[in-house]
Structures are given as C-alpha cells and as structure tokens.
Coordinates of C-alpha atoms and ligand atoms in Angstrom, one line a residue:
X20 CA 13.4 -6.2 4.1
X21 CA 16.4 -3.7 2.7
X22 CA 19.4 -6.0 3.4
X23 CA 22.5 -6.5 2.5
X24 CA 23.3 -10.1 2.6
X25 CA 20.4 -12.3 2.2
X26 CA 18.7 -11.0 -1.2
X27 CA 15.0 -11.2 -0.4
X28 CA 14.0 -8.9 -3.6
X29 CA 11.6 -11.9 -5.4
X30 CA 11.6 -11.7 -9.4
X31 CA 8.6 -9.0 -10.2
X32 CA 6.3 -10.1 -12.2
X33 CA 4.5 -7.7 -14.7
X34 CA 2.7 -5.3 -12.7
X35 CA 2.8 -2.2 -14.8
X36 CA 1.8 -4.1 -18.2
X37 CA -1.3 -5.0 -16.7
X38 CA -2.2 -1.3 -16.3
X39 CA -4.6 0.8 -18.6
X40 CA -2.1 3.0 -20.2
X41 CA -3.1 6.3 -19.2
X42 CA -2.4 10.1 -21.0
X43 CA -0.2 11.1 -18.5
X44 CA 2.1 8.3 -19.3
X45 CA 2.8 10.7 -22.1
X46 CA 3.6 14.1 -20.2
X47 CA 7.0 15.4 -19.6
X48 CA 6.1 15.8 -16.1
X49 CA 4.5 14.2 -13.2
X50 CA 2.8 16.8 -10.4
X51 CA 2.6 15.6 -6.9
X52 CA 0.8 18.0 -5.0
X53 CA 1.9 21.1 -5.1
X54 CA 5.4 19.8 -6.9
X55 CA 5.9 19.2 -10.2
X56 CA 9.0 16.5 -10.8
X57 CA 10.5 16.0 -14.7
X58 CA 10.4 13.0 -15.7
X59 CA 13.5 11.0 -17.2
X60 CA 14.6 7.3 -18.0
X61 CA 14.2 6.6 -14.6
X62 CA 10.7 7.5 -14.3
X63 CA 8.2 4.5 -13.8
X64 CA 5.7 5.4 -11.5
X65 CA 1.9 5.4 -12.8
X66 CA -1.1 7.4 -12.5
X67 CA -2.2 4.4 -10.0
X68 CA 0.3 3.9 -8.3
X69 CA 0.5 7.8 -7.5
X70 CA -3.5 7.9 -6.6
X71 CA -2.7 5.7 -3.6
X72 CA -0.6 8.4 -2.0
X73 CA -2.5 10.4 1.0
X74 CA -5.3 7.1 1.4
X75 CA -4.2 7.3 4.7
X76 CA -5.2 3.3 5.6
X77 CA -3.4 3.8 8.6
X78 CA -5.5 6.6 9.4
X79 CA -8.8 5.6 9.0
X80 CA -10.6 4.8 12.1
X81 CA -11.7 1.0 12.9
X82 CA -9.6 0.3 10.0
X83 CA -7.5 -2.9 11.0
X84 CA -4.5 -0.8 9.8
X85 CA -4.9 2.0 12.1
X86 CA -6.4 -0.6 14.6
X87 CA -2.4 -1.9 15.0
X88 CA -0.5 1.4 14.7
X89 CA -2.8 3.0 17.7
X90 CA -2.0 -0.3 19.5
X91 CA 1.8 -0.3 19.3
X92 CA 1.5 3.5 19.9
X93 CA 0.1 3.1 22.9
X94 CA 2.8 0.4 23.7
X95 CA 5.1 2.8 23.2
X96 CA 3.4 5.6 25.0
X97 CA 3.1 3.4 28.4
X98 CA 6.0 1.8 28.1
X99 CA 8.5 5.4 27.8
X100 CA 7.5 7.7 29.8
X101 CA 9.4 11.3 31.5
X102 CA 9.1 11.5 35.1
X103 CA 6.1 13.6 34.7
X104 CA 4.2 10.7 33.0
X105 CA 4.9 12.4 29.4
X106 CA 5.2 9.3 27.0
X107 CA 8.7 10.0 25.3
X108 CA 8.0 8.7 21.6
X109 CA 6.6 11.2 19.6
X110 CA 4.6 10.2 16.6
X111 CA 4.8 11.1 13.2
X112 CA 1.9 9.8 10.6
X113 CA 1.5 11.9 7.8
X114 CA 4.7 12.8 6.7
X115 CA 4.9 12.7 2.1
X116 CA 6.4 9.5 1.0
X117 CA 8.6 11.7 -1.6
X118 CA 11.9 11.4 -0.8
X119 CA 14.9 11.9 -2.4
X120 CA 17.4 8.9 -3.1
X121 CA 19.7 9.9 -0.6
X122 CA 17.0 9.6 1.9
X123 CA 16.3 6.2 0.8
X124 CA 19.5 5.2 0.5
X125 CA 22.7 7.0 0.6
X126 CA 22.0 8.4 4.5
X127 CA 21.3 4.9 5.2
X128 CA 24.5 3.8 3.7
X129 CA 22.8 1.5 1.1
X130 CA 26.0 1.3 -1.2
X131 CA 25.6 2.4 -5.2
X132 CA 24.6 -0.6 -7.0
X133 CA 22.8 -2.6 -4.1
X134 CA 20.1 -4.6 -5.7
X135 CA 17.2 -3.1 -3.5
X136 CA 17.8 0.6 -5.5
X137 CA 16.9 -1.2 -8.8
X138 CA 14.2 0.6 -11.0
X139 CA 13.1 -2.5 -11.2
X140 CA 12.5 -2.0 -7.6
X141 CA 11.3 0.9 -6.5
X142 CA 8.6 3.4 -8.1
X143 CA 10.7 6.2 -9.3
X144 CA 9.7 9.8 -9.4
X145 CA 13.1 10.9 -11.6
X146 CA 16.3 9.8 -10.7
X147 CA 16.8 12.0 -8.3
X148 CA 13.3 11.2 -6.1
X149 CA 11.0 8.1 -5.5
X150 CA 7.9 7.0 -3.2
X151 CA 9.8 5.6 -0.4
X152 CA 10.4 1.8 -0.1
X153 CA 10.6 2.6 3.6
X154 CA 9.8 4.5 6.3
X155 CA 13.7 4.4 7.7
X156 CA 14.5 6.9 4.9
X157 CA 13.4 9.5 7.4
X158 CA 15.9 8.6 9.9
X159 CA 18.1 11.4 9.3
X160 CA 16.1 14.3 9.2
X161 CA 14.1 13.4 11.6
X162 CA 17.1 12.7 14.4
X163 CA 18.8 16.4 12.7
X164 CA 15.4 18.1 13.5
X165 CA 16.2 17.5 17.1
X166 CA 14.6 13.8 17.7
X167 CA 16.1 11.2 20.6
X168 CA 12.5 9.0 20.3
X169 CA 10.0 8.8 17.3
X170 CA 8.2 6.9 15.7
X171 CA 6.8 7.7 12.2
X172 CA 4.3 5.3 10.2
X173 CA 3.4 6.0 6.5
X174 CA 3.0 3.8 3.6
X175 CA 5.7 2.2 1.3
X176 CA 6.0 1.8 -2.1
X177 CA 7.9 -1.5 -4.1
X178 CA 7.6 -3.0 -7.4
X179 CA 7.1 -6.4 -6.2
X180 CA 5.4 -9.9 -7.1
X181 CA 1.5 -10.1 -7.0
X182 CA 0.1 -12.1 -4.3
X183 CA -2.1 -12.6 -1.5
X184 CA 0.3 -11.0 0.9
X185 CA 2.3 -8.5 -1.6
X186 CA 0.9 -5.8 -2.8
X187 CA 2.8 -2.5 -4.6
X188 CA 1.8 -0.3 -1.8
X189 CA 1.7 -1.5 2.2
X190 CA 2.4 0.5 5.5
X191 CA 5.3 0.4 8.0
X192 CA 5.7 1.5 11.2
X193 CA 9.6 2.6 12.1
X194 CA 11.0 3.9 15.5
X195 CA 14.4 5.4 16.8
X196 CA 16.0 5.4 20.6
X197 CA 19.1 7.7 21.4
X198 CA 20.5 6.4 24.2
X199 CA 23.2 9.3 26.2
X200 CA 25.7 7.8 28.4
X201 CA 23.5 8.9 31.6
X202 CA 20.1 7.0 30.4
X203 CA 22.0 4.1 29.9
X204 CA 24.8 3.4 32.5
X205 CA 23.2 5.5 35.4
X206 CA 25.7 5.8 38.4
X207 CA 28.1 3.5 36.9
X208 CA 30.3 6.3 35.6
X209 CA 33.6 4.7 34.6
X210 CA 31.5 3.0 31.3
X211 CA 31.8 4.7 28.1
X212 CA 29.8 4.4 25.2
X213 CA 33.2 4.9 22.9
X214 CA 36.3 2.9 22.3
X215 CA 39.2 5.4 23.6
X216 CA 40.8 5.3 20.3
X217 CA 37.3 6.0 18.8
X218 CA 36.7 9.4 20.7
X219 CA 40.1 10.8 20.3
X220 CA 39.8 10.3 15.9
X221 CA 36.2 9.5 14.8
X222 CA 36.8 9.6 11.7
X223 CA 39.8 7.0 11.7
X224 CA 37.1 3.7 12.4
X225 CA 34.2 3.5 10.0
X226 CA 33.0 0.5 9.1
X227 CA 32.7 -0.8 5.7
X228 CA 29.8 -2.2 3.7
X229 CA 30.3 -4.3 0.4
X230 CA 27.5 -5.5 -1.4
X231 CA 27.9 -9.0 -1.1
X232 CA 29.2 -9.8 2.7
X233 CA 27.8 -8.6 5.8
X234 CA 29.7 -7.0 8.3
X235 CA 30.6 -8.2 11.1
X236 CA 28.0 -8.8 13.5
X237 CA 29.1 -8.8 16.9
X238 CA 29.5 -4.9 17.1
X239 CA 30.6 -1.7 15.3
X240 CA 34.6 -0.6 16.1
X241 CA 33.4 2.3 17.6
X242 CA 31.3 1.1 20.4
X243 CA 32.2 -0.4 23.4
X244 CA 31.3 -4.2 24.0
X245 CA 29.1 -2.7 27.2
X246 CA 27.3 -0.2 25.7
X247 CA 26.3 -2.2 22.7
X248 CA 24.7 -5.7 25.2
X249 CA 23.0 -3.1 27.2
X250 CA 21.1 -1.1 24.4
X251 CA 20.9 -4.8 22.8
X252 CA 19.2 -6.1 25.9
X253 CA 16.8 -2.9 26.0
X254 CA 15.7 -3.2 21.9
X255 CA 15.3 -6.7 22.4
X256 CA 13.1 -6.4 25.7
X257 CA 11.1 -3.8 24.6
X258 CA 10.6 -5.4 20.9
X259 CA 9.0 -9.1 22.9
X260 CA 7.2 -6.7 25.0
X261 CA 5.5 -5.4 22.1
X262 CA 5.1 -8.7 21.0
X263 CA 3.5 -9.7 23.3
X264 CA 1.1 -7.0 23.8
X265 CA -0.4 -8.0 20.4
X266 CA -0.3 -11.6 20.5
X267 CA -0.5 -12.2 23.8
X268 CA 1.5 -13.5 26.8
X269 CA 2.3 -17.1 25.1
X270 CA 3.4 -16.2 21.8
X271 CA 6.0 -18.1 20.7
X272 CA 9.0 -15.9 19.5
X273 CA 13.1 -16.4 18.7
X274 CA 15.5 -14.1 17.6
X275 CA 17.4 -14.2 14.1
X276 CA 20.8 -12.6 13.6
X277 CA 20.6 -10.5 10.4
X278 CA 22.1 -8.0 8.7
X279 CA 21.0 -4.5 7.4
X280 CA 23.2 -1.5 6.1
X281 CA 21.7 0.8 9.1
X282 CA 22.5 -0.9 11.6
X283 CA 25.1 -3.4 13.6
X284 CA 24.1 -5.5 15.1
X285 CA 20.8 -6.5 13.3
X286 CA 18.1 -8.7 14.2
X287 CA 15.3 -10.1 13.2
X288 CA 12.1 -11.0 15.1
X289 CA 10.0 -14.0 14.4
X290 CA 6.8 -15.4 15.5
X291 CA 5.4 -18.9 15.2
X292 CA 1.9 -18.9 13.6
X293 CA 0.2 -21.3 12.5
X294 CA 3.0 -23.8 12.1
X295 CA 5.4 -21.8 10.3
X296 CA 8.0 -19.2 11.8
X297 CA 7.3 -15.6 10.5
X298 CA 9.7 -12.9 10.4
X299 CA 7.2 -9.5 12.1
X300 CA 10.3 -7.1 12.5
X301 CA 13.5 -6.0 11.6
X302 CA 16.0 -4.2 14.0
X303 CA 19.3 -2.8 15.3
X304 CA 22.0 -1.2 17.2
X305 CA 22.4 2.0 14.1
X306 CA 25.3 2.9 12.6
X307 CA 27.3 5.5 13.8
X308 CA 27.8 7.6 10.7
X309 CA 24.1 8.0 10.9
X310 CA 24.3 9.7 14.2
X311 CA 27.4 11.7 13.1
X312 CA 25.9 12.4 10.1
X313 CA 22.8 13.6 12.0
X314 CA 24.8 15.8 14.3
X315 CA 24.9 13.9 17.5
X316 CA 28.1 12.3 18.7
X317 CA 27.0 11.1 22.2
X318 CA 24.7 8.6 21.8
X319 CA 23.9 5.1 21.0
X320 CA 20.6 4.6 19.4
X321 CA 18.4 1.9 18.5
X322 CA 16.4 1.3 15.5
X323 CA 13.4 -1.3 14.4
X324 CA 10.9 -0.9 11.4
X325 CA 8.1 -3.5 10.7
X326 CA 4.8 -4.2 8.1
X327 CA 1.4 -3.4 9.6
X328 CA -0.1 -5.3 6.9
X329 CA 1.7 -8.8 8.0
X330 CA 0.7 -7.9 12.1
X331 CA -2.8 -7.5 11.2
X332 CA -3.1 -10.5 9.0
X333 CA -1.9 -12.3 11.5
X334 CA -4.1 -10.6 14.2
X335 CA -7.2 -11.0 12.5
X336 CA -7.1 -13.8 10.4
X337 CA -7.0 -11.8 6.9
X338 CA -6.5 -14.1 4.6
X339 CA -5.5 -11.6 1.2
X340 CA -3.4 -8.5 1.5
X341 CA -5.6 -6.9 -0.8
X342 CA -8.9 -6.3 1.7
X343 CA -7.4 -3.7 3.5
X344 CA -8.1 -1.6 0.2
X345 CA -11.2 -2.7 0.3
X346 CA -14.3 -0.3 0.6
X347 CA -16.8 -2.8 1.2
X348 CA -18.6 -2.6 4.5
X349 CA -19.0 -6.0 5.2
X350 CA -15.3 -5.8 5.5
X351 CA -14.8 -2.8 7.4
X352 CA -17.6 -3.1 9.8
X353 CA -15.9 -6.0 11.1
X354 CA -13.5 -4.5 13.0
X355 CA -13.8 -2.1 16.0
X356 CA -11.0 -0.1 17.5
X357 CA -12.7 0.0 21.0
X358 CA -12.7 -3.7 21.6
X359 CA -10.1 -4.9 23.7
X360 CA -9.9 -8.5 22.3
X361 CA -9.6 -8.5 18.2
X362 CA -12.5 -9.9 16.2
X363 CA -11.5 -12.2 13.2
X364 CA -12.2 -12.1 10.2
X365 CA -15.3 -13.3 9.0
X366 CA -15.2 -14.0 5.2
X367 CA -17.6 -11.6 2.9
X368 CA -19.5 -12.8 0.5
X369 CA -18.5 -11.7 -3.5
X370 CA -22.1 -11.4 -4.2
X371 CA -23.6 -7.9 -4.4
X372 CA -24.8 -5.9 -1.7
X373 CA -28.0 -4.7 -1.2
X374 CA -29.4 -1.5 1.3
X375 CA -32.9 -0.7 2.2
X376 CA -33.3 2.1 4.8
X377 CA -36.7 1.2 7.4
X378 CA -37.7 4.5 9.5
X379 CA -40.6 4.6 11.7
X380 CA -42.2 7.2 14.3
X381 CA -42.4 6.2 17.9
X382 CA -45.5 6.1 19.6
X383 CA -45.8 9.7 21.2
X384 CA -44.5 10.1 24.2
X385 CA -41.5 7.8 24.0
X386 CA -38.1 8.8 23.7
X387 CA -35.4 7.6 21.6
X388 CA -33.6 6.8 24.5
X389 CA -36.6 4.1 25.9
X390 CA -35.9 2.1 22.0
X391 CA -33.3 0.0 22.8
X392 CA -31.7 -0.9 18.8
X393 CA -31.0 -4.0 19.7
X394 CA -34.3 -5.2 19.8
X395 CA -35.1 -4.0 16.5
X396 CA -31.7 -5.9 15.7
X397 CA -33.6 -9.5 16.6
X398 CA -36.3 -9.0 15.0
X399 CA -34.6 -8.2 11.8
X400 CA -32.1 -11.1 12.4
X401 CA -35.0 -13.7 13.5
X402 CA -36.9 -12.8 9.7
X403 CA -33.6 -12.2 7.6
X404 CA -31.3 -14.8 8.7
X405 CA -28.4 -14.8 7.0
X406 CA -29.2 -12.6 4.2
X407 CA -28.6 -9.4 6.3
X408 CA -24.8 -8.4 6.8
X409 CA -25.1 -5.3 8.4
X410 CA -28.0 -3.2 10.1
X411 CA -26.8 0.2 11.2
X412 CA -28.8 2.5 13.0
X413 CA -28.4 6.0 10.8
X414 CA -30.6 8.7 12.0
X415 CA -32.6 9.5 14.6
X416 CA -34.5 12.8 15.4
X417 CA -37.2 14.6 17.3
X418 CA -39.9 16.3 15.2
X419 CA -39.5 19.8 16.6
X420 CA -43.2 20.5 16.2
X421 CA -45.1 16.8 17.0
X422 CA -42.7 16.0 20.2
X423 CA -42.8 12.9 18.2
X424 CA -39.1 11.1 17.6
X425 CA -38.1 9.5 14.3
X426 CA -35.2 6.8 13.8
X427 CA -33.9 5.3 10.6
X428 CA -32.0 1.8 10.6
X429 CA -30.3 0.7 7.1
X430 CA -30.3 -2.7 6.1
X431 CA -27.5 -3.8 4.6
X432 CA -28.7 -7.4 2.5
X433 CA -26.4 -9.9 1.1
X434 CA -26.1 -13.6 0.9
X435 CA -22.9 -15.7 1.3
X436 CA -24.3 -18.2 -1.5
X437 CA -26.6 -16.1 -4.2
X438 CA -26.9 -12.8 -5.8
X439 CA -30.7 -11.8 -4.3
X440 CA -33.1 -10.5 -6.6
X441 CA -34.5 -6.9 -5.3
X442 CA -38.1 -8.9 -5.4
X443 CA -36.5 -11.3 -2.3
X444 CA -35.2 -8.6 -0.6
X445 CA -38.3 -6.1 -0.8
X446 CA -40.4 -9.2 0.3
X447 CA -37.9 -9.5 3.5
X448 CA -37.7 -5.5 4.1
X449 CA -41.5 -5.3 4.0
X450 CA -41.9 -8.6 6.8
X451 CA -39.5 -6.6 8.8
X452 CA -41.5 -3.8 8.4
X453 CA -44.7 -5.3 9.7
X454 CA -43.4 -7.4 12.3
X455 CA -41.5 -4.3 13.5
X456 CA -44.5 -2.0 13.3
X457 CA -46.8 -4.5 15.3
X458 CA -44.3 -5.2 17.8
X459 CA -43.2 -1.9 18.9
X460 CA -46.5 -0.1 17.9
X461 CA -44.6 2.3 15.9
X462 CA -45.3 3.8 12.3
X463 CA -43.0 3.1 9.4
X464 CA -42.5 6.5 7.6
Ligands
DAH529 N1 13.8 -0.4 6.8 C1 13.7 -1.9 6.7 C2 12.9 -2.6 5.5 O1 12.3 -2.2 5.2 C3 12.8 -2.3 8.3 C4 14.3 -2.2 9.3 C5 15.1 -2.8 9.6 C6 13.8 -0.6 9.9 C7 15.9 -2.3 10.6 C8 14.8 -0.5 10.8 C9 16.0 -1.2 11.4 O2 14.6 0.9 11.4 O3 16.9 -1.0 12.1 O4 13.1 -3.8 5.6

C-alpha cells in the first residue's frame, strides 16, 4: 500500500539479478506499443516485466481474477443505479499501465522523496515514466474526463520480495465516487460540504503532508464534519456490503485507521481469515486538492483500492500467487464464472500432463443431443480413476452425407504421485475406448 506513515515496503530481494540478460537491456530506447522511450539512469524495467503488459488475466474468461473482478463490478452495478435502473459506475479495465511520474505520485500528493517513489520499488521506463505502481494513478485524468463514479481495474507493477504472496505484477481495482450537496444532504438545505472560510478562499486552507508524519485524521479543514461523517458512513457501508457479497454475511471484519497521501481521513478494512486479521482494502475521503486539480469544486469524494490476488487467494483458497500466471489447464479448469458458490482450489499435480483424444461415431439415427457426456465421463472415470485430471467434449459434428454424428472427447491424464508412462496411458485409453464402444454401440474413429 502506498502509505505515508506506516512503511510497508520490504527489502527487495535480487529480482533482476535472477533474470537472463537480454540484448534489449543494452538498447538506448524502450518500445512499448507505438511509443519509443529514451532510456536514462532511472530505467530499470526489464524485457521480462514488459512482457506482462496486455496479459489481461483479469479479463480472461473463468480466470479467478476475472471472477473476482466480475463479482465486484456486479455488486457496484446493483448497489448504485439511477432512477431508470442504469448503473452509476462505469468500468475501465483496459487502460494502459504506462503512466507518468506525475500521474503515479505528484497528482496524488505523494511528496518528493517519499519512499514509494524509490527506484528500488518501481519499474521505471525513464525518469518521467513508469509502469503504474497502483491503479489510483489514473484519478485526475478520469475525473477530468467528467466521471463522477468509476471503477478502474488493471495490473500494477512493483519491485518487491518474492514469496508465495508477492509477485512483481499483480492486479488492483480502484474506485471513485463524487457526491454533490443535494445527493449528500437531501432536503437539509442548510447543511454544507465546505466550511465557510474555505468557500470564501479555497487556497487558504491547504492540508500539509510530510514524509514522516500523518496529517490530522479526523477530517480535512475544508470539509464540514457532517459532510465527512455522512460520506464516511456511505463509504464504510458500501465496502462492508462488498465484503459480505464476496465472503458471506458472517465474515468478521474491522476498520483500522491509517494514512494515505491522497485521502484524509483514511481507513483499511481487515477481515478475519484462518486465525489472522488480513487487510483487504484501503480507502478514504479524497483530498480536496485532487478534486480541485481535476476541475471539481462542489463535491466531496470517496475512493478505495484493493488487490484482486489477495481476495481471490482467500475466496478460492489459492496458496501461491504464481498460480494466477499458470496456463496449466489443471488450474484454469477448476474455476467457472457461472458458478455462484466459489470452488475451493485443489492442488494440481506437479507431474506432466498427457492428453489423448477419443472420437467416435454415434449409431445411425442417434442425434448428438441424445448422447449424454456425463455417461461418457462416468465410464472413463470408472476405468481411469485418479489418472484422469480432466475430460472435455472438444468437438461434435454431423456428417453432411451419411447423416451420422460424431463426438470427440479430450482426456487429460495426470497422476498426483507419479509421472505416467505413455504405455500406461495408452493402455487405459484403449480400455476406455473398448468399454465405450460396447456400452453405447458407437464406432471409434
Ligand atoms: N493505492 C493504494 C495502494 O496501492 C490503495 C488505495 C488506498 C487506493 C486508498 C485508493 C484509496 O483509491 O483511496 O496501496
């Protein structure tokens, strides 16, 4: 978390030294998409890290990160609607991660010299640009473009330690909601968002933030207490609702005061999980300077940010953050975005997979819809048992001339305790083919 008072930046273990040097490291420019950046002594981004751009795990169908993203967005769509039933929040999930130092830090009032700016903590393209360290980096441009309620989701990049919960690229979701006077106070026309002396001279009251100290956490001097309290109440209710939507109504939670340079007051929400309190999000009342710099002078705003990996690890019981980058179908096929009740992750075998297809013609006159794949799965499992990791129906078609129908199933063999030999797999596969052809009167192709 990019905080100002509690430092959570852990010593960085030699991430770069473990990578094989690539010829590109010697080049004097870095190319990202259509842009060419001149390298300088701040450049520390590696070809390996650049290769994660556009990986879009948060948009990959049935990927646990995408499932979490969809559930959060669905919650916001349902919670905030206008009087015609249209969702108030708009969602941006393909915004480029290349941002300026201004966007990532200055715009968010993160002071010069703040530890989170260090070269040892971020992936700099050069002294002016970096790969965003948080999705909060887009606040000013989004609000300037006219948005009052938005969600942004994408991958972020941080040089960090390597262990089961840290990876140099991970995913965040940030949201902002701006609330005007009428929305906040309804019919109480005498209430105001801003203190009177602030209204007459907006420049007079500026909060000061320093590297070492947290600013006053009760409220920003420009805001009235009633505006802050109502906004805090809405923010906290919505985020507790989100947590219950994800983890169930019985989830234990607590609010912890904290500091971020871009919000005041600021909080973290923690949930009780497996005997420990775990921080799941950071949030707060947006610093009014950020709204003024975005061209908004009549609203109060709240914002929050959360990490998708952490939520997915809790929800699906995923033990290692590297699994989110796995292309192993043994991992990816465990999750389904249509399931309402989340699957718990089952450890995948570390032994290699072996995939064999089985195609057959159905008896004449039998249509594809009359054949139940579940019958096939039962027979295959009965013979292959735990040697079988997955079975999928990969193809079905009807021959235009003979009118006969054909099905093709792909069986992925993989044992939990040993490497299977091709001979073992072939023997089991042959047995399945034999029993299937006898039981369903089909002809193996
Ligand atoms: N950007 C913060 C981080 O990466 C998280 C965060 C905290 C985002 C508070 C926000 C916020 O929008 O209001 O640690």
